[in-house]
Coordinates of C-alpha atoms and ligand atoms in Angstrom, one line a residue:
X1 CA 0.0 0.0 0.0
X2 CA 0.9 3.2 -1.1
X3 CA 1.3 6.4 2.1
X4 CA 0.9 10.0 1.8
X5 CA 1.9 12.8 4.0
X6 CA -0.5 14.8 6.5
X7 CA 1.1 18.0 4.8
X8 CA 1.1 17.2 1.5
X9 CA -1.4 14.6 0.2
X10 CA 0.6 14.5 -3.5
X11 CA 3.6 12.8 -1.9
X12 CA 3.0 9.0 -2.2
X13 CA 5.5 6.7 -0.9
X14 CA 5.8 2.7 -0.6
X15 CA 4.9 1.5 3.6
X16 CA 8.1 -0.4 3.9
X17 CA 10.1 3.1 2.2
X18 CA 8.5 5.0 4.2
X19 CA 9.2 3.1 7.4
X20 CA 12.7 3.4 6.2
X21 CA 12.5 7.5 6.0
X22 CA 10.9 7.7 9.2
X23 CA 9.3 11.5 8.3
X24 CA 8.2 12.9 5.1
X25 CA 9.8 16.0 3.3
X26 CA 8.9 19.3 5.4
X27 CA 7.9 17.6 8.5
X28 CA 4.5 16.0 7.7
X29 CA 3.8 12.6 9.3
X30 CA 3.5 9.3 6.6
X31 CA -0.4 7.8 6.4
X32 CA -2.2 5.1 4.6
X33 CA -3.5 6.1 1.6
X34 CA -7.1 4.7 2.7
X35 CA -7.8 2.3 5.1
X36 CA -8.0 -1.1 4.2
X37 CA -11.4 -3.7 5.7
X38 CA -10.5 -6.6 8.5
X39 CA -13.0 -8.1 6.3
X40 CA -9.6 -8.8 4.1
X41 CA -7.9 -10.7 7.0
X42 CA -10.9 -13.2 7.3
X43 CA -11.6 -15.2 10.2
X44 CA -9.7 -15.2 13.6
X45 CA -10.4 -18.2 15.6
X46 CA -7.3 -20.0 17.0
X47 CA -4.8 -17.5 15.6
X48 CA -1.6 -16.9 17.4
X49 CA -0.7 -13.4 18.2
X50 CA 2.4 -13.3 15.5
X51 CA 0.0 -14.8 13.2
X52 CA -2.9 -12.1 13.8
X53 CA 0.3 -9.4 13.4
X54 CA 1.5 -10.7 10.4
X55 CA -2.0 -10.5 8.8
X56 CA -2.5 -6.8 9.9
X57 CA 0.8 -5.6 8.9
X58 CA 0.7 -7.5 5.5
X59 CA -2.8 -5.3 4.1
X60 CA 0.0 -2.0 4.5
X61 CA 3.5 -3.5 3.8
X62 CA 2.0 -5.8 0.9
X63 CA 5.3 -5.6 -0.4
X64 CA 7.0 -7.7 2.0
X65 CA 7.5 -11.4 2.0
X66 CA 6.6 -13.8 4.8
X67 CA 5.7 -11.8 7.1
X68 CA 4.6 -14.1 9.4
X69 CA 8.3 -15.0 10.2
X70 CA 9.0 -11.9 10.7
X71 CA 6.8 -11.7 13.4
X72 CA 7.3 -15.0 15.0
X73 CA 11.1 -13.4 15.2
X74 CA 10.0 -10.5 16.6
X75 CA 8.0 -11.9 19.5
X76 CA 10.1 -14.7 20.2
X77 CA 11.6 -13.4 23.1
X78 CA 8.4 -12.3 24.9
X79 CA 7.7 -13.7 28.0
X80 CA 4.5 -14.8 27.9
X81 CA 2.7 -17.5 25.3
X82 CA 0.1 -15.0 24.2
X83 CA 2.6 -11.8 24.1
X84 CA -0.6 -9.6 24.7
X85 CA -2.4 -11.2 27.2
X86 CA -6.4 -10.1 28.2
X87 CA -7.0 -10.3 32.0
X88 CA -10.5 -10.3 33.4
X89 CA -10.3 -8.1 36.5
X90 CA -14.1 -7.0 36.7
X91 CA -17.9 -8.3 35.1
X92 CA -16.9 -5.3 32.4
X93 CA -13.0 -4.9 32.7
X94 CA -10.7 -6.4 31.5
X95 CA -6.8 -5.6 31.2
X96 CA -4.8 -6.2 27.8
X97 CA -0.9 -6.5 29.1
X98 CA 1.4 -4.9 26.8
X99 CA 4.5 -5.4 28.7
X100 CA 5.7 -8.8 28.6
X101 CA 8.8 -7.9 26.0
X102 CA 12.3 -7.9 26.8
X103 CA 12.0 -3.8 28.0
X104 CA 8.6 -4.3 30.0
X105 CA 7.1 -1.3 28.5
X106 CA 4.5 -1.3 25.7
X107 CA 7.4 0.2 23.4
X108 CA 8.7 -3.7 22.7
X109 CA 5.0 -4.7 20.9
X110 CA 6.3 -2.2 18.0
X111 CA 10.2 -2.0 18.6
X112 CA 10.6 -5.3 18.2
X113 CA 8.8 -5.1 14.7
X114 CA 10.7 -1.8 13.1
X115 CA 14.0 -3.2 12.6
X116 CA 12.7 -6.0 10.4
X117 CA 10.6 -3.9 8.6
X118 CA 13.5 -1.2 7.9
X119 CA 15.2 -4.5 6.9
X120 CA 13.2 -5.8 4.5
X121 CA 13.0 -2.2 3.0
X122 CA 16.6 -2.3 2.4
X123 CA 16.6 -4.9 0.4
X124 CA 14.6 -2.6 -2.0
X125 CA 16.4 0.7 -1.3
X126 CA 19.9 2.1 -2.4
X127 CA 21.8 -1.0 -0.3
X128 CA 23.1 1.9 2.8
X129 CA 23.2 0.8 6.1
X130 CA 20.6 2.8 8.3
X131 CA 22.1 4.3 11.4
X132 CA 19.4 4.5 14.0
X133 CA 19.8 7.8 16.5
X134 CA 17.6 7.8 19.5
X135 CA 17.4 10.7 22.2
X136 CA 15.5 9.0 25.1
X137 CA 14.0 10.3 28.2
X138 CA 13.9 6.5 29.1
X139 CA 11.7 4.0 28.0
X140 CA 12.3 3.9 23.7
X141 CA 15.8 4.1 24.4
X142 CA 16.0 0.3 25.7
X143 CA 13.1 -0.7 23.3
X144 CA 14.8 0.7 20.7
X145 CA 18.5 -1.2 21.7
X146 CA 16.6 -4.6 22.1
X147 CA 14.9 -4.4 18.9
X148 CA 17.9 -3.4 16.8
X149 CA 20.1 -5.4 18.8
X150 CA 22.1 -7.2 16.3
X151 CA 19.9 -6.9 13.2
X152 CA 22.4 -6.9 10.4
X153 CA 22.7 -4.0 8.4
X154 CA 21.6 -1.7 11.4
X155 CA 23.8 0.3 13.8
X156 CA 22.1 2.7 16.6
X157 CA 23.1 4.9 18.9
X158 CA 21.0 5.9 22.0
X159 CA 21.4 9.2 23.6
X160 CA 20.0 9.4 27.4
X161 CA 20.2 12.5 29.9
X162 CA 22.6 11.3 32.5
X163 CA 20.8 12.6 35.4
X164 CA 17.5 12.6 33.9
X165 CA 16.4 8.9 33.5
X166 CA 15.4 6.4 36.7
X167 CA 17.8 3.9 38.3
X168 CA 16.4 1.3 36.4
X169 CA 15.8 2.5 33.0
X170 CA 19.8 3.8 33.3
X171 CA 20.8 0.0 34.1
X172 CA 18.7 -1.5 31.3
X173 CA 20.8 0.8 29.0
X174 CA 24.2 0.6 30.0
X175 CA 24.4 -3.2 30.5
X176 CA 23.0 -3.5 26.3
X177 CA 24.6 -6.3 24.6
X178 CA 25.1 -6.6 20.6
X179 CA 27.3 -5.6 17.9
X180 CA 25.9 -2.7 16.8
X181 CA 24.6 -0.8 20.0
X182 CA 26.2 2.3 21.5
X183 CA 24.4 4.5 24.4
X184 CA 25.7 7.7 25.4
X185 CA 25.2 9.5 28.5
X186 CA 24.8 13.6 28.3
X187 CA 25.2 16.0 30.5
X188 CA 21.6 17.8 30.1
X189 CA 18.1 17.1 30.0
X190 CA 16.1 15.3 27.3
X191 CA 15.4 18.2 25.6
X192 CA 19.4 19.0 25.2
X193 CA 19.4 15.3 23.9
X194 CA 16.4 15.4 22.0
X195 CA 17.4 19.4 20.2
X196 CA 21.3 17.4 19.4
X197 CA 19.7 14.9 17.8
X198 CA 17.1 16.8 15.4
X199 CA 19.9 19.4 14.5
X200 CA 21.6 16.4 13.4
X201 CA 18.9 14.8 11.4
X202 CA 18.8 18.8 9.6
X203 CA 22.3 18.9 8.5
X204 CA 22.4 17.6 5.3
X205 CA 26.4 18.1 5.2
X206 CA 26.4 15.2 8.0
X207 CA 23.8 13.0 6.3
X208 CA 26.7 13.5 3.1
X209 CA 29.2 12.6 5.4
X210 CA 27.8 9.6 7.3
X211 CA 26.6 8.4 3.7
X212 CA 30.5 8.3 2.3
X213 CA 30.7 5.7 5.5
X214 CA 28.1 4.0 4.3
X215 CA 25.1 5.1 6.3
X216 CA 21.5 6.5 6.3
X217 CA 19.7 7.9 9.2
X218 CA 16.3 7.0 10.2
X219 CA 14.9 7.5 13.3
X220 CA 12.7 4.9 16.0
X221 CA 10.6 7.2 17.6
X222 CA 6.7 6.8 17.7
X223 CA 5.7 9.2 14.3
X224 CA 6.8 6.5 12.1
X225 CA 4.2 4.7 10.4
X226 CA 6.7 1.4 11.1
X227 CA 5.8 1.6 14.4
X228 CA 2.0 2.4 14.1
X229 CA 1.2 -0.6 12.4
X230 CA 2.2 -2.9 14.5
X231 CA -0.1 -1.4 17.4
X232 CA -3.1 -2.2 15.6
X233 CA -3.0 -5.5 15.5
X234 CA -3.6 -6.0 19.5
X235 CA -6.6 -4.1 19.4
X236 CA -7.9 -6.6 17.2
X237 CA -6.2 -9.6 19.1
X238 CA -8.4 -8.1 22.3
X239 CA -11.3 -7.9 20.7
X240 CA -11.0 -11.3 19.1
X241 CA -10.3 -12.6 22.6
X242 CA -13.9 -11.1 24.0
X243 CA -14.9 -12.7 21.1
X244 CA -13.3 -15.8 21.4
X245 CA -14.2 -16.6 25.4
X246 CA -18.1 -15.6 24.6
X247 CA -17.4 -12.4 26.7
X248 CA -19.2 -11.1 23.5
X249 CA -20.7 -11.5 20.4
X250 CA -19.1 -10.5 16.8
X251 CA -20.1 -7.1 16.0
X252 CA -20.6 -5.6 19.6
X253 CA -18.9 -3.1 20.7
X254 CA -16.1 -2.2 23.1
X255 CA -14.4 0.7 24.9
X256 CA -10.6 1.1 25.2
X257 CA -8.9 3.3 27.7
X258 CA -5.7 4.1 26.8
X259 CA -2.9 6.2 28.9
X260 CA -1.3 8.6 26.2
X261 CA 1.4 10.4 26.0
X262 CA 2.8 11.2 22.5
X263 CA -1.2 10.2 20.7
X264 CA 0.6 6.9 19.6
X265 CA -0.9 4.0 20.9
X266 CA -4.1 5.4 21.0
X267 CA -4.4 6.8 17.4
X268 CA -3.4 3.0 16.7
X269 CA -6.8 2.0 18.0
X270 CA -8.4 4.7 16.2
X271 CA -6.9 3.4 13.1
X272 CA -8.7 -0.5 13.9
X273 CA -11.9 1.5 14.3
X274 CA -11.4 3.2 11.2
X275 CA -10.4 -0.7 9.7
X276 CA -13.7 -1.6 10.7
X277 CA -12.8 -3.0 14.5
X278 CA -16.2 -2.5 16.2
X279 CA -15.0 0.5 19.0
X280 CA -17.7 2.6 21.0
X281 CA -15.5 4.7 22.7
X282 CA -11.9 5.4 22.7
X283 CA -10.8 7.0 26.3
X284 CA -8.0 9.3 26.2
X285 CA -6.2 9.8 29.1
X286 CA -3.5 11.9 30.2
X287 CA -1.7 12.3 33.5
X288 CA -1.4 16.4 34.9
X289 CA 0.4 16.8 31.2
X290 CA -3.7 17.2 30.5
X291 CA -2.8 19.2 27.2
X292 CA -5.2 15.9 25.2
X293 CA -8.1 16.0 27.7
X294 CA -8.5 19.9 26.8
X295 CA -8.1 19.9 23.5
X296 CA -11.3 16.9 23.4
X297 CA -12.9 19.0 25.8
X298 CA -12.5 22.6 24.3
X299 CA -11.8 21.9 20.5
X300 CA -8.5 24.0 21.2
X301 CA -4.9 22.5 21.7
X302 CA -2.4 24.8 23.4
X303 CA 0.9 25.0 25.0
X304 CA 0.4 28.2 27.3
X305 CA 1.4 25.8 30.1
X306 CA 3.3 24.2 32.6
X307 CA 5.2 21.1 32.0
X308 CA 4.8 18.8 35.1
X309 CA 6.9 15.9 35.8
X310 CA 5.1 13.2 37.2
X311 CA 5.0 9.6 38.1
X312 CA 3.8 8.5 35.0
X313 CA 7.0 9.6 33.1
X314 CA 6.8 8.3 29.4
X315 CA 3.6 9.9 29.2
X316 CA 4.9 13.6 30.2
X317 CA 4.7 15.3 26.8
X318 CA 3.2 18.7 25.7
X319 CA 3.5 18.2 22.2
X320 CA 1.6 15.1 21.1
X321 CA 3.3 14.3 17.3
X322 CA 0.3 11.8 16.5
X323 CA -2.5 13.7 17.1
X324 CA -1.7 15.4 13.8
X325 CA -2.8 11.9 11.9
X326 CA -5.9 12.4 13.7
X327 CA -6.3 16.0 12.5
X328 CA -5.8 15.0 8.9
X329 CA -8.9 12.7 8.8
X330 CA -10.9 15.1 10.6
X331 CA -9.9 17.8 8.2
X332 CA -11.6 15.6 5.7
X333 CA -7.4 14.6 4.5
X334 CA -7.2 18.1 3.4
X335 CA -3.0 18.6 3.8
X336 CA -3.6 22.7 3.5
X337 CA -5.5 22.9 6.6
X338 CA -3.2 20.4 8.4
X339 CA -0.3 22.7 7.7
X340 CA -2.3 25.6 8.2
X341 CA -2.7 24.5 12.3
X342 CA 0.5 23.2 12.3
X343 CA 2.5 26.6 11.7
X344 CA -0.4 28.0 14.1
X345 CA 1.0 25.7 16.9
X346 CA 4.6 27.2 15.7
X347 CA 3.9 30.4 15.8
X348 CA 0.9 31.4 18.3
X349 CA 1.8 28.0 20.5
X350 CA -2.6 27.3 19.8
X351 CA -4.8 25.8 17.6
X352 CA -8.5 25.3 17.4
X353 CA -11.0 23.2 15.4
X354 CA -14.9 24.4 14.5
X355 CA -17.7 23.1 16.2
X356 CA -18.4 20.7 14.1
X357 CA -15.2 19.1 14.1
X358 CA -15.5 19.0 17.9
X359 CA -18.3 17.4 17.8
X360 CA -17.3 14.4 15.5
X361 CA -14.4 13.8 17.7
X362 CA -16.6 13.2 20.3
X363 CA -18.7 10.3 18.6
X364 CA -14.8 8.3 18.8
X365 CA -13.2 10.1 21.7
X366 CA -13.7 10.9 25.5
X367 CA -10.8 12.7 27.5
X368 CA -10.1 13.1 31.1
X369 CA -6.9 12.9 33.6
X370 CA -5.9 11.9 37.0
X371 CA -3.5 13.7 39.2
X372 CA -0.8 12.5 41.4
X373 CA -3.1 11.7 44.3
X374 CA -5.8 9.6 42.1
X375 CA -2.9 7.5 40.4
X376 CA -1.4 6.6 44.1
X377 CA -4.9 5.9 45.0
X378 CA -5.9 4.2 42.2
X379 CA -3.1 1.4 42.3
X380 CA -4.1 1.2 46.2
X381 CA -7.6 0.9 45.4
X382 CA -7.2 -1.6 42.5
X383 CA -4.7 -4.3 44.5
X384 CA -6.8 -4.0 47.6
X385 CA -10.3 -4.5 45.8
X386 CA -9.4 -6.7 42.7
X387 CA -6.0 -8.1 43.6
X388 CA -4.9 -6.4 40.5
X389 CA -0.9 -4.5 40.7
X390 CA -0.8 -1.8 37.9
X391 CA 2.3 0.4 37.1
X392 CA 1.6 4.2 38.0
X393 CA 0.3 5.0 33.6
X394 CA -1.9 2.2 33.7
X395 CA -3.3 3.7 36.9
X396 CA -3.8 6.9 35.1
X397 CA -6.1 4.7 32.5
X398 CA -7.5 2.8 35.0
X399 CA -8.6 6.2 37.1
X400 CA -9.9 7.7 34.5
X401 CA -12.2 4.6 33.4
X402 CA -13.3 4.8 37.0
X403 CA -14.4 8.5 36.9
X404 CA -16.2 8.0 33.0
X405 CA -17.8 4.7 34.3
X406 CA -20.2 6.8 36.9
X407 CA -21.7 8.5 33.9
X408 CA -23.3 5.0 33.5
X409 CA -21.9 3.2 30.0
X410 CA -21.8 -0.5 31.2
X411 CA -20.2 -1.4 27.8
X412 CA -16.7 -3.7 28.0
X413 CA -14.0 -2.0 28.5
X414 CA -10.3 -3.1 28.3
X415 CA -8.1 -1.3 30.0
X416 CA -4.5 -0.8 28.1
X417 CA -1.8 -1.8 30.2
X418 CA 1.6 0.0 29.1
X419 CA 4.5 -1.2 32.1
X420 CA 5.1 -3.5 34.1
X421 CA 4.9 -2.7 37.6
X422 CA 8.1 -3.5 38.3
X423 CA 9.3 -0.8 35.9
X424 CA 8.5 1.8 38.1
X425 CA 9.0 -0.1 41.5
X426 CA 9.8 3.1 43.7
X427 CA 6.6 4.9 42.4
X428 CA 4.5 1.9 43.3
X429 CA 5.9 1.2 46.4
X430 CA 4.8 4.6 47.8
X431 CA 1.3 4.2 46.2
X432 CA 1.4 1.0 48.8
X433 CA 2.2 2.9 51.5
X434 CA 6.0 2.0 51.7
X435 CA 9.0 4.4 51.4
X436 CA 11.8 3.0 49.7
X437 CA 14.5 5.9 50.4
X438 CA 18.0 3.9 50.5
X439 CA 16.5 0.5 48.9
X440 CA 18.4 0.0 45.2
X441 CA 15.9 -1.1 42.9
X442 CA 16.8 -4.9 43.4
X443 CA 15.4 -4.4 46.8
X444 CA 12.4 -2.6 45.6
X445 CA 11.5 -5.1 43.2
X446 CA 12.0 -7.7 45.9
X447 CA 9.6 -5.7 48.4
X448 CA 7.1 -5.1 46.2
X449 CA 7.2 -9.0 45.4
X450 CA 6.8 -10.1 49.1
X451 CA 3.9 -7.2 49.4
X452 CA 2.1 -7.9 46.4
X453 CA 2.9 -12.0 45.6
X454 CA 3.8 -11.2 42.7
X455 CA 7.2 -12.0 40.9
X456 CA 9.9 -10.4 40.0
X457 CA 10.6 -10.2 36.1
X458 CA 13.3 -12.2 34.7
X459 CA 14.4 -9.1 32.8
X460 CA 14.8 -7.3 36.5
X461 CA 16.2 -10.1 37.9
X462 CA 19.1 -10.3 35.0
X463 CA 20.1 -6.9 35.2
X464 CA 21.8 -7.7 38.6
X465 CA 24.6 -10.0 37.3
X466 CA 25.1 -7.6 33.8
X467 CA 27.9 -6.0 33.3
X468 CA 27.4 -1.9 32.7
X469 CA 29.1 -1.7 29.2
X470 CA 28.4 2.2 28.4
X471 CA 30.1 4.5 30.0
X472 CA 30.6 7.8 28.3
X473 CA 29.0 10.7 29.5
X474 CA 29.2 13.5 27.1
X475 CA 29.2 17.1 27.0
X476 CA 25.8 18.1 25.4
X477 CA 27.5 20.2 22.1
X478 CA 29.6 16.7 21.2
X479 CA 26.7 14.7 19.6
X480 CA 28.3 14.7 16.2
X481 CA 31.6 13.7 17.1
X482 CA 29.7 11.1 18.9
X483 CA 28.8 9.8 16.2
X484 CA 31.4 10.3 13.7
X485 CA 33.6 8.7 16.2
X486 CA 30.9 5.6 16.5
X487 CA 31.0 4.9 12.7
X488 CA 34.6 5.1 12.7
X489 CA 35.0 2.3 14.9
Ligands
PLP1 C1 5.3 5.6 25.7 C2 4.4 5.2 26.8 C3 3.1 5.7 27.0 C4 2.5 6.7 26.0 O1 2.2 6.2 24.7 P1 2.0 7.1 23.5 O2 1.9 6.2 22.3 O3 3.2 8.1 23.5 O4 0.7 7.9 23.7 C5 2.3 5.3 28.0 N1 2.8 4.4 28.9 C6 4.1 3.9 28.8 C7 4.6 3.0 29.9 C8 4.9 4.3 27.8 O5 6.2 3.8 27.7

């Protein structure tokens, strides 16, 4: 299937070349040209995860050959059979886990996917090798290592904020195996990491540089369409499992609540509905970085605001990149008026949509948030009355499906699970009532086991014995040599 760009509907591109570009000419985000029927992948009874993936990813990169071993690869080293298992916690809830991957985030259901699309798109490109830079405030740094980790023809270099990232997601990083992995340290924030990186993706001298060495950049991060696919397929694979375990019938329909950060995950669901996935509502919610929940509520999106950090980290973002997919649908695909609010955004930091706009978004959409308090609470609340331990952003989702629920729409819900708890053990822990000041996080993970029976992830429990293999910290102006002297090597 052919792509096109939200800010310029001419340019047409292959799925697998575009996954390889990561973003179109003059910043506009890569989308399916229309969006193909689940009537095409036929019926679903008894089919495996990589099986139901393969099929979903095959109607957009139809280019690409066996694709189901592609994705039996790329899940192999989940941790659970079903890689995205449904949980009945309540007569109406349920919880889809998305975290059973080698980085226990949600990240790994795509990350592990890319690479071997990129791959197979080299095959049919000019024959460079792509040379992946991340900047990471965490999470799709380590995704983004596991997944790449040793995929010929790939080299990637992860960029972190030395002081900015948690104990844990530091050690997942610097003890990273493979051949072709590098993480750096920087002395700055994300944003220093993040602003070193884009200026590098600009400079077209570099990109002439690198490519004498025999590289092409292409980036990881959540706006390319490589990573999009791959998230619709477990809406369907939850859906089919209602289906399957006569929870429901064919053709009824289901909410989703979905903790967002960057409009990723949850504009993947969007896309299902779109696909013809039966979907009442989709459930948008946002941590005190509530920038999503006013721009459903009030039709307007805009930046006059604080940036909070909170417990729910990976989903602390003010500018949410997806969200312009959604606008170019609502817009009726109309690239003018994408680029219209886009430079709005740029300019005035604001953007609004008509009433009538509003108003169609809220046939798909609902949007609320849950501060600090409700997400300790919430985690409390849901071990104590439904034996159920959630990570602090599933809390957000799951507070929020509490609050919309009172408005009385008994319809099944699944709740989108995005970490696992023991990701964010410290964070938890308080939520349970125990401070953890002085513990490392070995002996969080091992408190919040006793507390909770619950146990201990192999990829925690691994980390302990690894070896930390990435050392440099870097001054935050030395990207470039960074990397020169990477590819030099
Ligand atoms: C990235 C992330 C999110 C936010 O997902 P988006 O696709 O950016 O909306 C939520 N939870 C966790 C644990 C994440 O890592």
């Amino acid at each position: 299937m052919k792509l096109v760009s939200t800010r310029n509907n001419k340019v047409s591109m292959s799925a697998s070349l575009a996954t390889l570009k990561g973003i179109a000419p003059g910043g506009g985000l890569y989308v399916p040209e229309y969006f193909p029927s689940l009537n095409e992948i036929g019926d679903l009874a008894g089919v495996s995860y990589e099986k139901l993936a393969a099929k979903v990813l095959s109607l957009f990169f139809d280019d690409i050959a066996d694709m189901e071993l592609l994705t039996k690869k790329a899940y192999a080293n989940f941790d659970h059979d079903e890689r995205a298992p449904v949980k009945k916690i309540g007569d109406k809830e349920f919880v889809m886990e998305l975290w059973h991957g080698p980085t226990l985030a949600f990240k790994d259901m795509a990350l592990s996917v890319l690479p071997r699309l990129m791959r197979a798109a080299m095959a049919k490109d000019n024959g460079k090798d792509v040379l992946i830079l991340v900047a990471t405030s965490g999470d799709t740094g380590k995704a983004a290592l596991e997944g790449f980790c040793d995929v010929p023809g790939t080299r990637i270099i992860v960029f972190y904020p030395s002081e900015g990232v948690s104990d844990m997601q530091r050690l997942q990083m610097v003890t990273q195996g493979g051949g072709n992995t590098n993480v750096i340290g920087i002395k700055g924030n994300f944003d220093d990491a993040q602003t070193g990186v884009k200026q590098i993706f600009a400079d077209s001298e570099f990109a002439q540089l690198i490519g004498d060495k025999g590289y092409r950049l292409s980036s990881a991060n959540s706006i390319n369409f490589g990573r999009l696919a791959p998230q619709i397929a477990y809406y369907i694979w939850a859906y089919n499992e209602l289906v399957q375990r006569e929870e429901i019938a064919q053709g009824d329909k289901i909410n989703f609540v979905v903790p967002t950060g960057n409009f990723g995950n949850i504009l993947a669901a969007y896309y299902a509905k779109r696909m013809g996935l039966p979907i009442a509502k989709l459930i948008c919610a946002s941590n005190k970085n509530n920038v999503l929940t006013d721009f459903f509520n009030k039709g307007e999106y805009s930046l006059d605001r604080d940036f909070h950090k909170t417990m729910s980290p990976s989903m602390d973002i003010l500018i949410s990149s997806n969200l312009e997919r959604l606008l170019f649908e609502l817009v009726e695909r109309d690239s003018d008026k994408v680029n219209d609010m886009m430079s709005r955004l740029g300019s005035d930091s604001v953007y609004t949509i008509d009433g009538q706009a509003k108003a169609e978004l809220e046939e798909d959409f609902y949007a609320d948030w849950c501060s600090e308090a409700e997400t300790m609470a919430c985690i409390n609340e849901t071990l104590r009355d439904k034996g159920y331990l959630m990570d602090t952003h599933t809390a957000v989702a799951m507070g929020v499906y509490n609050k919309y629920k009172t408005g009385g729409d008994t319809t099944k819900t699944v709740i989108v699970s995005t970490a696992s708890p023991y990701k964010f053990p410290e964070d938890v822990l308080m939520s349970l009532g125990v401070d953890s000041a002085g513990m490392s996080v070995f002996e969080m993970s091992d408190e919040l086991s006793r507390l909770t029976g619950t146990k201990v992830p192999r990829q925690v429990a691994e980390l302990k014995t690894k070896a930390e293999l990435h050392t440099d910290v870097i001054e935050k102006t030395r990207l470039r040599n960074a990397v020169i002297g990477d590819i030099s090597k």
